[in-house]
Amino acid sequence: MAVAIIVGMIILCINAIGAALMKNAAVMKGYGDDLHAWAICFWLGIFGYLYIIALPDKVLQEQNQQIITLLGKNGESGENK
């Protein structure tokens, strides 16, 4: 019985560490520092990890939009020459 409790605690610790790592990945993707990413990963396990992996990268989308805006401005100024 004690072995089962120890194994259960180890599994919970590993799951909490994995959830914290995936929360950091969600923050790097531009989803803020909310606790929802950690909770989803902790309670859903591998399905939560897959959810975070599938989230679109907001930072990259913002950078792409800035590039498009700058290219549009350069195109307008190039036509006036």
N, CA and C of each residue as an Amber inpcrd file, in Angstrom:
protein
   243
   0.8190000  -1.1930000   0.0000000   0.0000000   0.0000000   0.0000000
   0.8660000   1.2610000   0.0000000   1.9340000   1.2360000   0.7630000
   2.8120000   2.4090000   0.8310000   3.5140000   2.6400000  -0.4990000
   3.8090000   1.5560000  -1.2010000   4.4620000   1.6790000  -2.5060000
   3.5240000   2.3620000  -3.4950000   2.2460000   2.0130000  -3.4500000
   1.2640000   2.6170000  -4.3560000   1.1370000   4.1120000  -4.0900000
   1.1760000   4.5030000  -2.8410000   1.0920000   5.9280000  -2.4920000
   2.3310000   6.6610000  -2.9790000   3.4840000   6.0850000  -2.8010000
   4.7320000   6.7170000  -3.2530000   4.7490000   6.8380000  -4.7760000
   4.3280000   5.7790000  -5.4660000   4.2750000   5.8220000  -6.9310000
   3.2770000   6.8790000  -7.3900000   2.1430000   6.9590000  -6.7300000
   1.1410000   7.9780000  -7.0590000   1.6730000   9.3900000  -6.8650000
   2.4000000   9.6060000  -5.7970000   2.9850000  10.9260000  -5.5370000
   4.0410000  11.2700000  -6.5910000   4.8340000  10.2930000  -6.9940000
   5.8440000  10.5280000  -8.0330000   5.1700000  10.8850000  -9.3510000
   4.0960000  10.1760000  -9.6910000   3.3690000  10.4630000 -10.9210000
   2.7750000  11.8710000 -10.8790000   2.2110000  12.2630000  -9.7480000
   1.6550000  13.6180000  -9.6090000   2.7420000  14.6820000  -9.7440000
   3.9030000  14.4280000  -9.1680000   5.0140000  15.3820000  -9.2760000
   5.4870000  15.5220000 -10.7200000   5.6050000  14.4010000 -11.4090000
   6.0230000  14.4380000 -12.8170000   4.9810000  15.1760000 -13.6480000
   3.7080000  14.9260000 -13.3770000   2.6350000  15.5940000 -14.1010000
   2.6480000  17.1010000 -13.8240000   2.9020000  17.5020000 -12.5850000
   2.9610000  18.9230000 -12.2470000   4.1450000  19.6010000 -12.9390000
   5.2770000  18.9310000 -13.0110000   6.4490000  19.4940000 -13.6900000
   6.1740000  19.6320000 -15.1890000   5.5790000  18.6000000 -15.7860000
   5.2230000  18.6690000 -17.2080000   4.2330000  19.7800000 -17.4820000
   3.2630000  19.9550000 -16.5890000   2.2860000  21.0270000 -16.7530000
   2.9510000  22.3980000 -16.6520000   3.9170000  22.5360000 -15.7630000
   4.6300000  23.8140000 -15.6320000   5.4360000  24.1110000 -16.8920000
   6.0550000  23.0960000 -17.4650000   6.8160000  23.2930000 -18.6990000
   5.8930000  23.6930000 -19.8500000   4.7330000  23.0750000 -19.9350000
   3.7970000  23.4160000 -21.0000000   3.1760000  24.7960000 -20.7770000
   3.0290000  25.2050000 -19.5260000   2.5550000  26.5580000 -19.2360000
   3.5580000  27.5710000 -19.7570000   4.8380000  27.2770000 -19.5650000
   5.8880000  28.1590000 -20.0960000   5.8280000  28.2110000 -21.6150000
   5.5300000  27.0910000 -22.2590000   5.3960000  27.0710000 -23.7170000
   4.2200000  27.9330000 -24.1570000   3.1200000  27.8910000 -23.4100000
   1.9580000  28.7200000 -23.7470000   2.2800000  30.1990000 -23.5770000
   3.0450000  30.5380000 -22.5540000   3.4530000  31.9310000 -22.3560000
   4.3440000  32.3850000 -23.5080000   5.2540000  31.5300000 -23.9520000
   6.1310000  31.8760000 -25.0660000   5.3510000  32.0260000 -26.3720000
   4.1940000  31.3680000 -26.4720000   3.3540000  31.5010000 -27.6520000
   2.4760000  32.7460000 -27.5900000   2.5190000  33.4810000 -26.4790000
   1.7870000  34.7360000 -26.3720000   0.4570000  34.6400000 -25.6590000
   0.2470000  33.6310000 -24.8350000  -1.0280000  33.4480000 -24.1540000
  -1.0280000  33.9220000 -22.7070000  -0.1450000  34.8070000 -22.3570000
  -0.1410000  35.3940000 -21.0240000   0.3500000  34.4270000 -19.9610000
   0.3010000  34.8960000 -18.7340000   0.8230000  34.1270000 -17.6100000
  -0.3110000  33.5660000 -16.7580000  -1.4460000  33.2620000 -17.3950000
  -2.5860000  32.7310000 -16.6600000  -2.3210000  31.2910000 -16.2320000
  -3.1060000  30.8400000 -15.3020000  -2.9350000  29.4920000 -14.7580000
  -3.7030000  28.4500000 -15.5630000  -4.5150000  28.8880000 -16.5590000
  -5.3520000  27.9290000 -17.2710000  -4.5350000  26.8800000 -18.0190000
  -3.4170000  27.2600000 -18.5950000  -2.6060000  26.3000000 -19.3440000
  -2.0540000  25.2230000 -18.4100000  -1.6200000  25.6320000 -17.2320000
  -1.1060000  24.6630000 -16.2620000  -2.2140000  23.7120000 -15.8290000
  -3.3810000  24.2540000 -15.5320000  -4.4870000  23.4320000 -15.0470000
  -4.9520000  22.4390000 -16.1130000  -5.0360000  22.8930000 -17.3590000
  -5.4470000  21.9930000 -18.4370000  -4.4580000  20.8390000 -18.5610000
  -3.1800000  21.1640000 -18.5440000  -2.1590000  20.1170000 -18.6790000
  -2.1340000  19.1910000 -17.4730000  -2.3210000  19.7330000 -16.2840000
  -2.2760000  18.9000000 -15.0830000  -3.4500000  17.9280000 -15.0530000
  -4.6470000  18.4220000 -15.3330000  -5.8270000  17.5780000 -15.2060000
  -6.0470000  16.6690000 -16.4050000  -5.6390000  17.0920000 -17.5950000
  -5.8810000  16.2660000 -18.7830000  -4.6680000  15.4570000 -19.2250000
  -3.5100000  15.7300000 -18.6380000  -2.3120000  14.9610000 -18.9680000
  -1.8750000  15.1690000 -20.4090000  -1.6800000  14.0880000 -21.1220000
  -1.1530000  14.1560000 -22.4840000  -2.0810000  14.9380000 -23.4030000
  -3.3850000  14.8870000 -23.1660000  -4.3260000  15.6360000 -24.0000000
  -4.1710000  17.1460000 -23.7830000  -3.8550000  17.5410000 -22.5680000
  -3.5690000  18.9480000 -22.2990000  -2.2880000  19.3960000 -22.9660000
  -1.2870000  18.5260000 -22.9720000  -0.0230000  18.8490000 -23.6460000
  -0.2590000  19.0360000 -25.1390000  -1.0500000  18.1440000 -25.7210000
  -1.3570000  18.2590000 -27.1490000  -2.1460000  19.5360000 -27.4510000
  -3.0150000  19.9310000 -26.5330000  -3.7750000  21.1780000 -26.7080000
  -2.8320000  22.3750000 -26.7630000  -1.8860000  22.4370000 -25.8500000
  -0.9350000  23.5500000 -25.8280000  -0.0640000  23.5350000 -27.0830000
   0.3480000  22.3670000 -27.5040000   1.1560000  22.2630000 -28.7160000
   0.3760000  22.7760000 -29.9260000  -0.9340000  22.5180000 -29.9590000
  -1.7620000  22.8980000 -31.1100000  -2.1590000  24.3690000 -31.1150000
  -1.9440000  25.0810000 -30.0140000  -2.3100000  26.5020000 -29.9900000
  -1.5000000  27.2740000 -31.0240000  -2.1610000  28.1900000 -31.7380000
  -1.4010000  29.0070000 -32.6880000  -0.4710000  29.9700000 -31.9590000
   0.6080000  30.3210000 -32.5990000   1.6190000  31.1930000 -32.0120000
   1.2270000  32.6530000 -32.2490000   0.7270000  33.3170000 -31.2040000
   0.2950000  34.7100000 -31.3360000   1.4590000  35.6540000 -31.6040000
   2.6100000  35.3690000 -31.0400000   3.7850000  36.2210000 -31.2330000
   4.1890000  36.2030000 -32.6970000   4.2370000  35.0300000 -33.2900000
   4.6120000  34.9010000 -34.6990000   3.5710000  35.5600000 -35.6040000
   2.2920000  35.4270000 -35.2570000   1.2420000  36.0650000 -36.0450000
   1.3790000  37.5910000 -36.0070000   1.6970000  38.1330000 -34.8370000
   1.8730000  39.5820000 -34.7060000   3.0810000  40.0500000 -35.5210000
   4.1640000  39.2940000 -35.4840000   5.3460000  39.6560000 -36.2640000
   5.0460000  39.6030000 -37.7630000   4.3150000  38.5920000 -38.1930000
   3.9530000  38.4940000 -39.6040000   3.0650000  39.6620000 -40.0260000
   2.1460000  40.0620000 -39.1560000   1.2840000  41.1960000 -39.4710000
   2.0950000  42.4820000 -39.5800000   3.0930000  42.6600000 -38.7260000
   3.9620000  43.8390000 -38.8110000   4.7550000  43.8360000 -40.1110000
   5.2180000  42.6770000 -40.5360000   5.9520000  42.5780000 -41.7980000
   5.0410000  42.9530000 -42.9690000   3.8120000  42.4470000 -42.9590000
   2.8650000  42.7580000 -44.0270000   2.5710000  44.2540000 -44.0580000
   2.3960000  44.8660000 -42.8900000   2.1330000  46.3010000 -42.8170000
   3.3090000  47.0920000 -43.3650000   4.5160000  46.7170000 -42.9640000
   5.7030000  47.4300000 -43.4460000   5.9020000  47.2460000 -44.9460000
   5.6630000  46.0590000 -45.4450000   5.7910000  45.8230000 -46.8820000
   4.7390000  46.6250000 -47.6510000   3.5470000  46.7480000 -47.0800000
   2.5000000  47.5420000 -47.7100000   2.8800000  49.0120000 -47.7690000
   3.4890000  49.5250000 -46.6980000   3.9190000  50.9160000 -46.6890000
   5.0360000  51.1330000 -47.6890000   5.9730000  50.1990000 -47.7850000
   7.0680000  50.3200000 -48.7470000   6.5450000  50.2620000 -50.1680000
   5.5360000  49.4430000 -50.4110000   4.9440000  49.3430000 -51.7420000
   4.2570000  50.6230000 -52.1410000   3.5850000  51.2770000 -51.1830000
   2.9030000  52.5470000 -51.4760000   3.9130000  53.6300000 -51.7730000
   5.0030000  53.6950000 -51.0070000   6.0030000  54.7430000 -51.2250000
   6.7910000  54.4880000 -52.4950000   6.9330000  53.2200000 -52.9080000
   7.6380000  52.8910000 -54.1240000   6.8560000  53.2590000 -55.3670000
   5.5180000  53.2550000 -55.2860000   4.6580000  53.5780000 -56.4270000
   4.6890000  55.0720000 -56.7210000   4.9790000  55.9020000 -55.7080000
   4.9610000  57.3520000 -55.8770000   6.2100000  57.8690000 -56.5630000
   7.2220000  57.0680000 -56.7010000   8.4860000  57.5300000 -57.2820000
   8.4060000  57.7240000 -58.7640000
